[in-house]
Tab-separated table of C-alpha atoms and ligand atoms in Angstrom:
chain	number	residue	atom	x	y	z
A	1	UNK	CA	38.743	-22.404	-8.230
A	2	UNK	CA	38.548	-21.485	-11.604
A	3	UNK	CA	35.532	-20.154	-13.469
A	4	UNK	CA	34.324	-17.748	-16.167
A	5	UNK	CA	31.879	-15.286	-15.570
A	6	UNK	CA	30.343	-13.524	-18.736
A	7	UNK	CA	29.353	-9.843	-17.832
A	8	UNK	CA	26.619	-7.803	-19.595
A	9	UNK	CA	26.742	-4.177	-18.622
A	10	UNK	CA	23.665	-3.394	-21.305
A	11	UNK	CA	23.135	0.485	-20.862
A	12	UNK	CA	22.449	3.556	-18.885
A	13	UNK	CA	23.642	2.886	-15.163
A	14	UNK	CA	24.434	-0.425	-16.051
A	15	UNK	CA	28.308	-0.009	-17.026
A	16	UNK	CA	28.340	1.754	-13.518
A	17	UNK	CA	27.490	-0.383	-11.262
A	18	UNK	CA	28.666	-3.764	-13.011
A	19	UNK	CA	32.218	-2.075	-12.777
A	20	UNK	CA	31.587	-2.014	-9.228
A	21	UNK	CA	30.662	-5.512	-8.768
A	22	UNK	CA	33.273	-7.248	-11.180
A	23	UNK	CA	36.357	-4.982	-9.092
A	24	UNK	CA	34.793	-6.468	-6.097
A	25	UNK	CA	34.496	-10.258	-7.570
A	26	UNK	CA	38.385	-9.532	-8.761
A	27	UNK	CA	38.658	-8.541	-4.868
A	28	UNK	CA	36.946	-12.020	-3.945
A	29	UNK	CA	39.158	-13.733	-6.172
A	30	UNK	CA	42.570	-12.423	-5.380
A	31	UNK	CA	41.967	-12.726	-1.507
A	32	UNK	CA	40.545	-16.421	-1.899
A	33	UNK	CA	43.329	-17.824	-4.631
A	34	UNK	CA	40.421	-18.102	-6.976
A	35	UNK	CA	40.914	-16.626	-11.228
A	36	UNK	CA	37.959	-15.560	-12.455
A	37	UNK	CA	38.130	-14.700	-15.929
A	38	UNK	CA	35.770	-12.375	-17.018
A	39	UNK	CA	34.452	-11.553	-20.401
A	40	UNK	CA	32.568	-8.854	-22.124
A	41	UNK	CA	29.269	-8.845	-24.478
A	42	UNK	CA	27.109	-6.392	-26.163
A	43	UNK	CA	23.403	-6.814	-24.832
A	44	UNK	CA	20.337	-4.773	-24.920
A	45	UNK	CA	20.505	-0.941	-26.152
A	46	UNK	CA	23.914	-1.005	-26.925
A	47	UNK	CA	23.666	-4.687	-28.615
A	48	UNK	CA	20.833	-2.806	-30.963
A	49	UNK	CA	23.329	-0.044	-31.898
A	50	UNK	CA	25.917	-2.423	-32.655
A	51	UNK	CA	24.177	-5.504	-34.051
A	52	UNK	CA	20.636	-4.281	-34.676
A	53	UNK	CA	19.844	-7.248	-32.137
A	54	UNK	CA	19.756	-7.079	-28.407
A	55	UNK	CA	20.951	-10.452	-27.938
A	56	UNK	CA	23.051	-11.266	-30.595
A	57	UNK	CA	24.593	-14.324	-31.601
A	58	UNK	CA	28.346	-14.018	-30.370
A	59	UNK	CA	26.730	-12.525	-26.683
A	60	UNK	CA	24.943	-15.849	-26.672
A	61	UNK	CA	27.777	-17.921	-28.053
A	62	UNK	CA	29.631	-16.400	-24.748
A	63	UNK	CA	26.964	-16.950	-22.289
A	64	UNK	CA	26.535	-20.485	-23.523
A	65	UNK	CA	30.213	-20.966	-22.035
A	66	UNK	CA	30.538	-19.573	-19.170
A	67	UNK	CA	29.598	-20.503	-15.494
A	68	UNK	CA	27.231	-17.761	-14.369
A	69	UNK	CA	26.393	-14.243	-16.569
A	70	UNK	CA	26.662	-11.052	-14.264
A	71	UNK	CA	23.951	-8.318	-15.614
A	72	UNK	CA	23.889	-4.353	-15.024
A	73	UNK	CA	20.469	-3.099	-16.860
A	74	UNK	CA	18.472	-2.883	-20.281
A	75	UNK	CA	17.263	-0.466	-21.821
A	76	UNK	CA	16.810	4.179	-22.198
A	77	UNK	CA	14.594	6.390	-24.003
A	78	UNK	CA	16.552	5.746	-27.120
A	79	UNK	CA	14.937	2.071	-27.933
A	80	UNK	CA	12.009	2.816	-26.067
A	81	UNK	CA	9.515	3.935	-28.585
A	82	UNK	CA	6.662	1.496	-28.402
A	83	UNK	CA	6.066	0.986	-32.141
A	84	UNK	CA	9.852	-0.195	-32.598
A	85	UNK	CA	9.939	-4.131	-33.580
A	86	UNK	CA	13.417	-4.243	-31.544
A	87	UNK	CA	13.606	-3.762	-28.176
A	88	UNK	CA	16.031	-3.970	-25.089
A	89	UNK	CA	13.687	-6.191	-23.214
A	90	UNK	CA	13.547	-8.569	-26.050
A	91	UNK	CA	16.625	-9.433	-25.265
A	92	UNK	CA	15.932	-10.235	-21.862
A	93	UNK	CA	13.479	-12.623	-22.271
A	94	UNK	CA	15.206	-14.016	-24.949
A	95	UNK	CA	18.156	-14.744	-22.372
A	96	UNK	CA	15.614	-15.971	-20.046
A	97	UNK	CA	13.898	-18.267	-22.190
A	98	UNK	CA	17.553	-19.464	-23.830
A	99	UNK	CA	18.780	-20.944	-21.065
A	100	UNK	CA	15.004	-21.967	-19.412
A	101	UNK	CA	15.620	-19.524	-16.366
A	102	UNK	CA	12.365	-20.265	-14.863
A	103	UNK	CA	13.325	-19.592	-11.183
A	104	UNK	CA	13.755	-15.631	-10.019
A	105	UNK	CA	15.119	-15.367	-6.441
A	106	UNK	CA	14.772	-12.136	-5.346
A	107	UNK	CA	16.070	-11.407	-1.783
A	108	UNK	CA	14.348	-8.457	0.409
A	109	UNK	CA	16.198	-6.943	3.425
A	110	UNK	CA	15.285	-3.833	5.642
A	111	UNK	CA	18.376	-2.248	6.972
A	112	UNK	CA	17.709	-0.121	10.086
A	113	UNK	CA	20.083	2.437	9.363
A	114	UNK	CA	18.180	3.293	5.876
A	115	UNK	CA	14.768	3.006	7.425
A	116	UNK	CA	13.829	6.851	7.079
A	117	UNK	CA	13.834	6.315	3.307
A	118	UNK	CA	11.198	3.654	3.215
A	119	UNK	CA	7.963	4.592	3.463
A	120	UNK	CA	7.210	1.892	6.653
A	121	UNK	CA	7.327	3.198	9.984
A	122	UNK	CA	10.860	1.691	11.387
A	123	UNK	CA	9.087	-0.707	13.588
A	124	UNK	CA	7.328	-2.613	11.104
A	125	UNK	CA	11.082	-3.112	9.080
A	126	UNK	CA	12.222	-4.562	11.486
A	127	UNK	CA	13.751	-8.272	11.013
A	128	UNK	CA	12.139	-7.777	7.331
A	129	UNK	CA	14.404	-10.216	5.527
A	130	UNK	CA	12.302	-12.369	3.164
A	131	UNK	CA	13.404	-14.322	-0.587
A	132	UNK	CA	10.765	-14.173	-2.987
A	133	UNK	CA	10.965	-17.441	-5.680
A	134	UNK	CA	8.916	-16.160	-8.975
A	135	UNK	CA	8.006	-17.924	-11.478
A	136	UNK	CA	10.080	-16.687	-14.436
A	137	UNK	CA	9.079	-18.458	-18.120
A	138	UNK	CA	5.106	-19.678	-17.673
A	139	UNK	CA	1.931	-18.049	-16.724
A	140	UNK	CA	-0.353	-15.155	-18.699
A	141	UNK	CA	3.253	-13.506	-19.729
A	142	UNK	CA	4.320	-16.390	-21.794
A	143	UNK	CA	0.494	-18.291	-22.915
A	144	UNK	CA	-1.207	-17.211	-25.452
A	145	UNK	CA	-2.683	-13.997	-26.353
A	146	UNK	CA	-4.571	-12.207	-29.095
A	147	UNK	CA	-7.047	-8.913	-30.107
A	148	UNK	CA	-10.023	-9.664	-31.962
A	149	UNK	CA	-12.437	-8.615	-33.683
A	150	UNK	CA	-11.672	-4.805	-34.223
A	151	UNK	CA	-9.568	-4.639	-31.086
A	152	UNK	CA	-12.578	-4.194	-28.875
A	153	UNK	CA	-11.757	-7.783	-27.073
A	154	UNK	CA	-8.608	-8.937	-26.345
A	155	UNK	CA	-7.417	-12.132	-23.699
A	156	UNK	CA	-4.262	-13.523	-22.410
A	157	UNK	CA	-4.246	-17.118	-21.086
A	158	UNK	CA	-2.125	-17.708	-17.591
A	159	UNK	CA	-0.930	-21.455	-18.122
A	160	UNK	CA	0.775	-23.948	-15.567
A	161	UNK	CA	1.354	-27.238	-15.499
A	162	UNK	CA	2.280	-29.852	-12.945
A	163	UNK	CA	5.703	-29.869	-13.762
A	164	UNK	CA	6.470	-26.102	-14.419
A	165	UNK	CA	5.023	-25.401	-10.765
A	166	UNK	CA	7.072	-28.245	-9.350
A	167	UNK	CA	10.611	-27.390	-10.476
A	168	UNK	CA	9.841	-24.109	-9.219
A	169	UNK	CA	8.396	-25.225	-5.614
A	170	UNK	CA	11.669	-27.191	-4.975
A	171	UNK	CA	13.397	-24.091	-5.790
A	172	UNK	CA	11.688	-22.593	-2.884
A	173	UNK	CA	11.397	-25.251	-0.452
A	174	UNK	CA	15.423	-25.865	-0.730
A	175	UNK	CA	15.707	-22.313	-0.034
A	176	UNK	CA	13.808	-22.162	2.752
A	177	UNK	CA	14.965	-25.156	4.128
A	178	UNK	CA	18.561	-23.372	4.002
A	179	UNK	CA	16.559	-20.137	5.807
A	180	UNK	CA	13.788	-19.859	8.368
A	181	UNK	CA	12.034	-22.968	7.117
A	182	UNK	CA	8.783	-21.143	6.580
A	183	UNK	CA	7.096	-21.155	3.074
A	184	UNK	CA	4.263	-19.051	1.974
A	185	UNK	CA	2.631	-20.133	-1.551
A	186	UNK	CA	0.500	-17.198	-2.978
A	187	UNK	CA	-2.220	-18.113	-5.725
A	188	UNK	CA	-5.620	-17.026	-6.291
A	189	UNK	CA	-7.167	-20.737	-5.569
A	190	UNK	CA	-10.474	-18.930	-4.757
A	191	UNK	CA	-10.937	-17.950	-8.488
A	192	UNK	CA	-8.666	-19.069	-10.854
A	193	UNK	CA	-8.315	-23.465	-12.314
A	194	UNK	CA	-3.781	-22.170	-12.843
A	195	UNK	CA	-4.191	-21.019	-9.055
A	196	UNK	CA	-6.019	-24.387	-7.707
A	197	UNK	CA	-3.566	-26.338	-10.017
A	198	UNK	CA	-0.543	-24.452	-8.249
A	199	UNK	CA	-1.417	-25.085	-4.585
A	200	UNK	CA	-2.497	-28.138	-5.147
A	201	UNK	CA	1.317	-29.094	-6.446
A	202	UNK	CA	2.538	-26.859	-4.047
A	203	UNK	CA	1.127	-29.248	-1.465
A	204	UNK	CA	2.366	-32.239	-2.896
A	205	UNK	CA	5.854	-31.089	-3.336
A	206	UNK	CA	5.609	-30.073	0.228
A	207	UNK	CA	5.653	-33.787	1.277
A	208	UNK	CA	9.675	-33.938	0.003
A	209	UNK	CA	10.196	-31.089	2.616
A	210	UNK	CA	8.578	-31.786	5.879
A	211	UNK	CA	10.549	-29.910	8.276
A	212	UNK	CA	9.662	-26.702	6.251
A	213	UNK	CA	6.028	-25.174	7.258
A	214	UNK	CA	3.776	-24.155	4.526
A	215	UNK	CA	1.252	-21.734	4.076
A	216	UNK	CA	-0.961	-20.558	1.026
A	217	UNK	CA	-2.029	-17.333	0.496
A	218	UNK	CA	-4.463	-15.463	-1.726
A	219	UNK	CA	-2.430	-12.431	-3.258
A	220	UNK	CA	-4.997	-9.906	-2.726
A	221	UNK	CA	-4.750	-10.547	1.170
A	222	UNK	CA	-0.627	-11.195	0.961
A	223	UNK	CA	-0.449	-8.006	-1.029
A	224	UNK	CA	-1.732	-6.502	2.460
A	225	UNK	CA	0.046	-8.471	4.786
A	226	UNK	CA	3.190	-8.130	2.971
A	227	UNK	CA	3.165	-4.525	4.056
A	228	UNK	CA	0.965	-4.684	7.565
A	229	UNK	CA	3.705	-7.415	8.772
A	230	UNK	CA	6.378	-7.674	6.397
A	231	UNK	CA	8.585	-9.488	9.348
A	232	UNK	CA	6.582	-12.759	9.499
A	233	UNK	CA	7.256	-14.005	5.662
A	234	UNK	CA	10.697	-15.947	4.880
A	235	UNK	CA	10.677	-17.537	1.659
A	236	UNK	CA	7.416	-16.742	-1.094
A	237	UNK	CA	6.676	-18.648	-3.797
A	238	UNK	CA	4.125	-17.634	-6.522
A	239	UNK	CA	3.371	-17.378	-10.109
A	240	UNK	CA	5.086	-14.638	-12.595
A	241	UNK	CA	2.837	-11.923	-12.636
A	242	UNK	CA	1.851	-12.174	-9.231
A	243	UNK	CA	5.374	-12.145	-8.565
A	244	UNK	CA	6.036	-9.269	-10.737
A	245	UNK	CA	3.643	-7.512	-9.138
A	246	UNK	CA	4.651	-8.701	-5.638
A	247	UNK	CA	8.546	-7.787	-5.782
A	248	UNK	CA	7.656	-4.552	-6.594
A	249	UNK	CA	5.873	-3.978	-3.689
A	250	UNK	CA	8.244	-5.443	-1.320
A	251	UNK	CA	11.149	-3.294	-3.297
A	252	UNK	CA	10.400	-0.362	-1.401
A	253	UNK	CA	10.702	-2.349	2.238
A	254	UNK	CA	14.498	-1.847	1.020
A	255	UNK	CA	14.468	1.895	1.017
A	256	UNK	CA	15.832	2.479	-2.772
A	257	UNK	CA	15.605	0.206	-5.562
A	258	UNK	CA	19.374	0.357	-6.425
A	259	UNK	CA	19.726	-1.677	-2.453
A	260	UNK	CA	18.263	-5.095	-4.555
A	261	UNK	CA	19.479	-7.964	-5.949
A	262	UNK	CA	17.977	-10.936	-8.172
A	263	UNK	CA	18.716	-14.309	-9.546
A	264	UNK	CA	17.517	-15.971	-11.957
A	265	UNK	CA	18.013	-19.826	-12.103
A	266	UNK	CA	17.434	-22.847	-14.005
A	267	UNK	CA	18.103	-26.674	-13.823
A	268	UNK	CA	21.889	-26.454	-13.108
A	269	UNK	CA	23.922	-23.895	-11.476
A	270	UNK	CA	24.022	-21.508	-14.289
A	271	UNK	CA	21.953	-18.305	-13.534
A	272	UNK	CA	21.929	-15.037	-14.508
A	273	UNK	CA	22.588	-12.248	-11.839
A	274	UNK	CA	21.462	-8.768	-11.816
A	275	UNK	CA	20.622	-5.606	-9.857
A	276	UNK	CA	16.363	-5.685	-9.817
A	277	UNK	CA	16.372	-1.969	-10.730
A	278	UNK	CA	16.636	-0.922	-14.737
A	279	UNK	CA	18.740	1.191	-16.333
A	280	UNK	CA	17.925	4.814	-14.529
A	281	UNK	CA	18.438	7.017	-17.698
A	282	UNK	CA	17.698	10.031	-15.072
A	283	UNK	CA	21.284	9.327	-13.401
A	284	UNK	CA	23.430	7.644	-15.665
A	285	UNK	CA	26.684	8.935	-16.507
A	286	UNK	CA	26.651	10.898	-13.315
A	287	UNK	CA	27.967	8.142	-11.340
A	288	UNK	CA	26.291	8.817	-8.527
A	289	UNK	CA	24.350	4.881	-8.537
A	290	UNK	CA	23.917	2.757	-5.682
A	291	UNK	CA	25.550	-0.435	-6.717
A	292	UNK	CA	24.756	-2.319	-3.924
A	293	UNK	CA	22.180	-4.165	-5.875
A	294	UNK	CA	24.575	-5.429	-8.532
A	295	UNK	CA	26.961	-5.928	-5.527
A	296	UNK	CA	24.589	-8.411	-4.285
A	297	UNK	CA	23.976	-9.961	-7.216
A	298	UNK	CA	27.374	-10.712	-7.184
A	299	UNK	CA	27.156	-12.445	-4.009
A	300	UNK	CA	24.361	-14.641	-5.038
A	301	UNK	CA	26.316	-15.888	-8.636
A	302	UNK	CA	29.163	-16.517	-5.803
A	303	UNK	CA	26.803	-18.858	-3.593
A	304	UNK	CA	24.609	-19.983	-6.381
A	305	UNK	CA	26.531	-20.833	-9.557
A	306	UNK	CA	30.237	-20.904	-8.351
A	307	UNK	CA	29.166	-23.127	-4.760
A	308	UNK	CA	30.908	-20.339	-2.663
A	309	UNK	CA	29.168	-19.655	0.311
A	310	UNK	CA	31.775	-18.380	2.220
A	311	UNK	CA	33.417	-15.924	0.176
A	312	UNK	CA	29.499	-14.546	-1.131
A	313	UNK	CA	29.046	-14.236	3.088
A	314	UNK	CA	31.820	-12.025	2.998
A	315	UNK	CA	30.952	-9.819	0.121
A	316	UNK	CA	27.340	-9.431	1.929
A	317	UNK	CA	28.846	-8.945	4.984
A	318	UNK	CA	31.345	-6.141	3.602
A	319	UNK	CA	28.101	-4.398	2.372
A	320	UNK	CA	26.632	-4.339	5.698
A	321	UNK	CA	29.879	-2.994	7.707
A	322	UNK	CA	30.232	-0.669	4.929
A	323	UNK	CA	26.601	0.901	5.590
A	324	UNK	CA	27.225	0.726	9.178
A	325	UNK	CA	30.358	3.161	8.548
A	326	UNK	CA	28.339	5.358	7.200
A	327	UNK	CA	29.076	4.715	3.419
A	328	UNK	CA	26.172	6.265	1.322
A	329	UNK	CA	25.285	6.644	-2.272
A	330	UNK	CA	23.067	9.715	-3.500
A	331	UNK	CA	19.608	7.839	-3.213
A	332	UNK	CA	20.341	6.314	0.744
A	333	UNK	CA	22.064	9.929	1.358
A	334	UNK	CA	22.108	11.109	4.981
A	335	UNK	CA	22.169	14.559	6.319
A	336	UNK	CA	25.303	14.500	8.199
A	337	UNK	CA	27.484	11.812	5.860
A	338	UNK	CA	29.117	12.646	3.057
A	339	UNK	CA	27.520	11.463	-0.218
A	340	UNK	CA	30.125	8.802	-2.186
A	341	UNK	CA	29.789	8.390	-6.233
A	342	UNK	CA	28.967	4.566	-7.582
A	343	UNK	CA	32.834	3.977	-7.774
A	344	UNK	CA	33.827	5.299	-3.988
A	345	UNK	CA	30.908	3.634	-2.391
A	346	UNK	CA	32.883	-0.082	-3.970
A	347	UNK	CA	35.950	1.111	-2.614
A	348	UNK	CA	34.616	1.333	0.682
A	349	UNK	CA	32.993	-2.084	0.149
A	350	UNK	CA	36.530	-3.454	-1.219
A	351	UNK	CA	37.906	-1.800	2.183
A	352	UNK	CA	35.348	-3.804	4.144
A	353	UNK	CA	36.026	-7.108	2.533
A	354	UNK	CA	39.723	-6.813	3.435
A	355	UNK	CA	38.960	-6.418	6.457
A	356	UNK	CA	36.224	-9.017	6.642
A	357	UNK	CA	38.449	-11.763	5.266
B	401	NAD	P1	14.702	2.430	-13.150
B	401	NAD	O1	14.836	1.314	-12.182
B	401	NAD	O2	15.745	2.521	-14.190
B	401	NAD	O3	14.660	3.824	-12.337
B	401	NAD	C1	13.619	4.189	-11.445
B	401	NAD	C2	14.131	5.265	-10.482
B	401	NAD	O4	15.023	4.687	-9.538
B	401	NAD	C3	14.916	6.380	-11.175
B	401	NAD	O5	14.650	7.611	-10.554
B	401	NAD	C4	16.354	5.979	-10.970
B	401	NAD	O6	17.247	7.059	-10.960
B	401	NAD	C5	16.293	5.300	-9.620
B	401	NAD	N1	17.306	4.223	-9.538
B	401	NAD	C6	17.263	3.016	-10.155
B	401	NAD	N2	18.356	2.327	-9.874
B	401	NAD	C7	19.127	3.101	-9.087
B	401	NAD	C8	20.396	2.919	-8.480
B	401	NAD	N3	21.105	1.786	-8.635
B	401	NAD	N4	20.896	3.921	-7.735
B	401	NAD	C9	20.197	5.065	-7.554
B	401	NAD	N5	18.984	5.284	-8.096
B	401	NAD	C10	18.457	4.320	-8.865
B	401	NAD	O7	13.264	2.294	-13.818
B	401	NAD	P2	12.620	3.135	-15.015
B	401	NAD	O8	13.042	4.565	-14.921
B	401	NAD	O9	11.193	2.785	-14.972
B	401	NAD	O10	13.235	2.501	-16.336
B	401	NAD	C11	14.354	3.037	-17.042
B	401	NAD	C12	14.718	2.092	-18.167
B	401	NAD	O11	15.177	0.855	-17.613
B	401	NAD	C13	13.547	1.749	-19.085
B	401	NAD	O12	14.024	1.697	-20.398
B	401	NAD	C14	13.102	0.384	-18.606
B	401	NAD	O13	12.507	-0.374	-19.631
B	401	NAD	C15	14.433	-0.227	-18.208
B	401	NAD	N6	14.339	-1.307	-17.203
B	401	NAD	C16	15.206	-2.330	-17.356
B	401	NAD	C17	15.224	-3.345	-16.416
B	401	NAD	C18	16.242	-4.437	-16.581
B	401	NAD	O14	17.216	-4.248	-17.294
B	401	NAD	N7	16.066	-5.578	-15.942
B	401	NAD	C19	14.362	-3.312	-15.314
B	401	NAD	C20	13.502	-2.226	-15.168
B	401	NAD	C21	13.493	-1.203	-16.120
């Protein structure tokens, strides 16, 4: 097949470990008879330095045609002073809200062989292997919000409707229909109307899926079982800042943030596709970053947006057998392996595919 994949390093870390990923989709594509073409944009910091605009208008232009964008990370000390009326992050939502992204998968795995740098005992990891569905462009982030008076009240407004919890329900039922068939809804029913409105969609959407079992959940109680029995959850649904909140939490089941991926999703198969960690100003330039995460990523744009499930199998599998050999990046180092750079640890993935293929 042919397809275009738009790729938007942004800063720090970022260049590193979307180098990685695209050399390993170039792998994908050379060993399947597939040409992806692949093509560059300024976005976030850099975009700033360039353009004075973190998403400018020709990054867009390119993202507007092209089958799935591939993301590193936004952002450094640089553009990070808090009174600047640009910022990296702008530019993330903007990209979000451009192409109405409202669906964030965000897969969660436990491998054993990392489980002495999460702070779980072992047995509780295991089997953790869960896909969190946020909710990406409603809720308090996006209604509205204001100060008044002299600043001594201030109120943000977390806003659903039917159809915004809906699109995003499907989303999750599909996926766990696809998985373990097990759905847990998390809301806050017991105080808040946007919580009673979401599980009571939730519910009726769950009539389209019956073979998938449904459960709701209050957050405060999931934010306990989440880490008391990560193993029993499969596919979570819930609202964005729950989910913001949520991911987080279930990042560290993982061992290091570089190990996750994300994607975020619309109405088609477009989606954007990147690593869930930021842009690590503490490491970058070293190249010493796990890319695994943006590795992942990759994976998912391959099932997701370019309908190849086999060849995105592969990539994930090569990531495994790679671990299993022993290949580790500074933050999943190992006492008695040697420690690889960003770029070594995807040429032991690369090695893995071949031999997965
Ligand atoms: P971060 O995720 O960049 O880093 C947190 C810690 O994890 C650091 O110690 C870092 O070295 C380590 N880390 C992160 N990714 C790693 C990887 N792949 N391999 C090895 N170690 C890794 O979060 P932060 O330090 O809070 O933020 C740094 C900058 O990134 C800020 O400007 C922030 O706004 C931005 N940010 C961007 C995104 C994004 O682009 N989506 C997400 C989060 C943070």
């Amino acid at each position: 097949m042919q397809a275009t994949i738009t790729v938007l390093s942004g800063d720090g870390i970022g260049t590193e470990v979307t180098a990685v990923a695209v050399a390993l989709l170039q792998e994908i594509a050379a060993l399947g008879g597939h040409t992806f073409t692949f093509q560059e944009a300024l976005f976030g910091g850099c975009a700033i330095d360039a353009t004075g605009d973190p998403f400018p208008a020709e990054t867009q232009a390119l993202c507007e045609n092209c089958d799935a964008v591939l993301l590193g990370a936004v952002g450094g000390p640089k553009w990070s002073d808090p009174s600047a009326k640009v910022r990296p992050e702008q530019g993330l939502l903007r990209l979000r809200r451009h192409f109405n992204l409202f669906a964030n998968l965000r897969p969660v795995r436990a491998y054993p062989m990392l489980a002495r740098h999460a702070p779980l005992r072992a047995d509780l990891l295991e089997g953790v292997d869960m896909l969190f569905v946020r909710e990406l462009t409603g809720g308090a982030y996006f209604g509205a919000r204001q100060e008044q008076g002299d600043g001594d009240t201030a109120y943000d407004t977390m806003i659903y409707t039917v159809a915004e919890v809906q699109r995003v329900a499907r989303v999750a039922f599909r996926a766990a229909q696809a998985r373990r068939k097990h759905l847990t809804s998390v809301d806050k029913a017991n105080v808040l109307a946007s919580s009673r409105l979401w599980q009571r969609t939730v519910t009726q959407v769950a009539a389209e899926f019956p073979e998938v079992q449904v459960e709701h959940a209050l957050v405060d109680s999931f934010a306990m079982q989440l880490i008391r029995t990560p193993s029993r959850f499969d596919v979570i649904v819930t609202e964005n800042m729950f989910g913001d909140i949520l991911t987080d939490e279930a990042a560290v089941l993982a061992g290091s943030l570089g190990m996750l991926p994300s994607a975020s999703l619309g109405e088609g198969t477009f989606g954007v596709y990147e690593p869930i960690h930021g842009s690590a100003p503490d490491i970058a330039g070293k190249g010493i970053a796990n890319p695994t995460g943006t590795i992942l990523s990759a994976a998912m744009l391959l099932r997701h947006s370019l309908n190849l499930p086999e060849e995105a199998a592969a990539l994930e599998a090569a990531v495994q057998s790679a671990l299993e050999v022993g290949a580790r990046t500074a933050d999943i180092a190992e006492p008695n392996l040697p420690t690889l750079s960003c770029a070594d640890f995807g040429e032991r993935v690369r090695a893995a595919l071949r031999k997965v293929h």
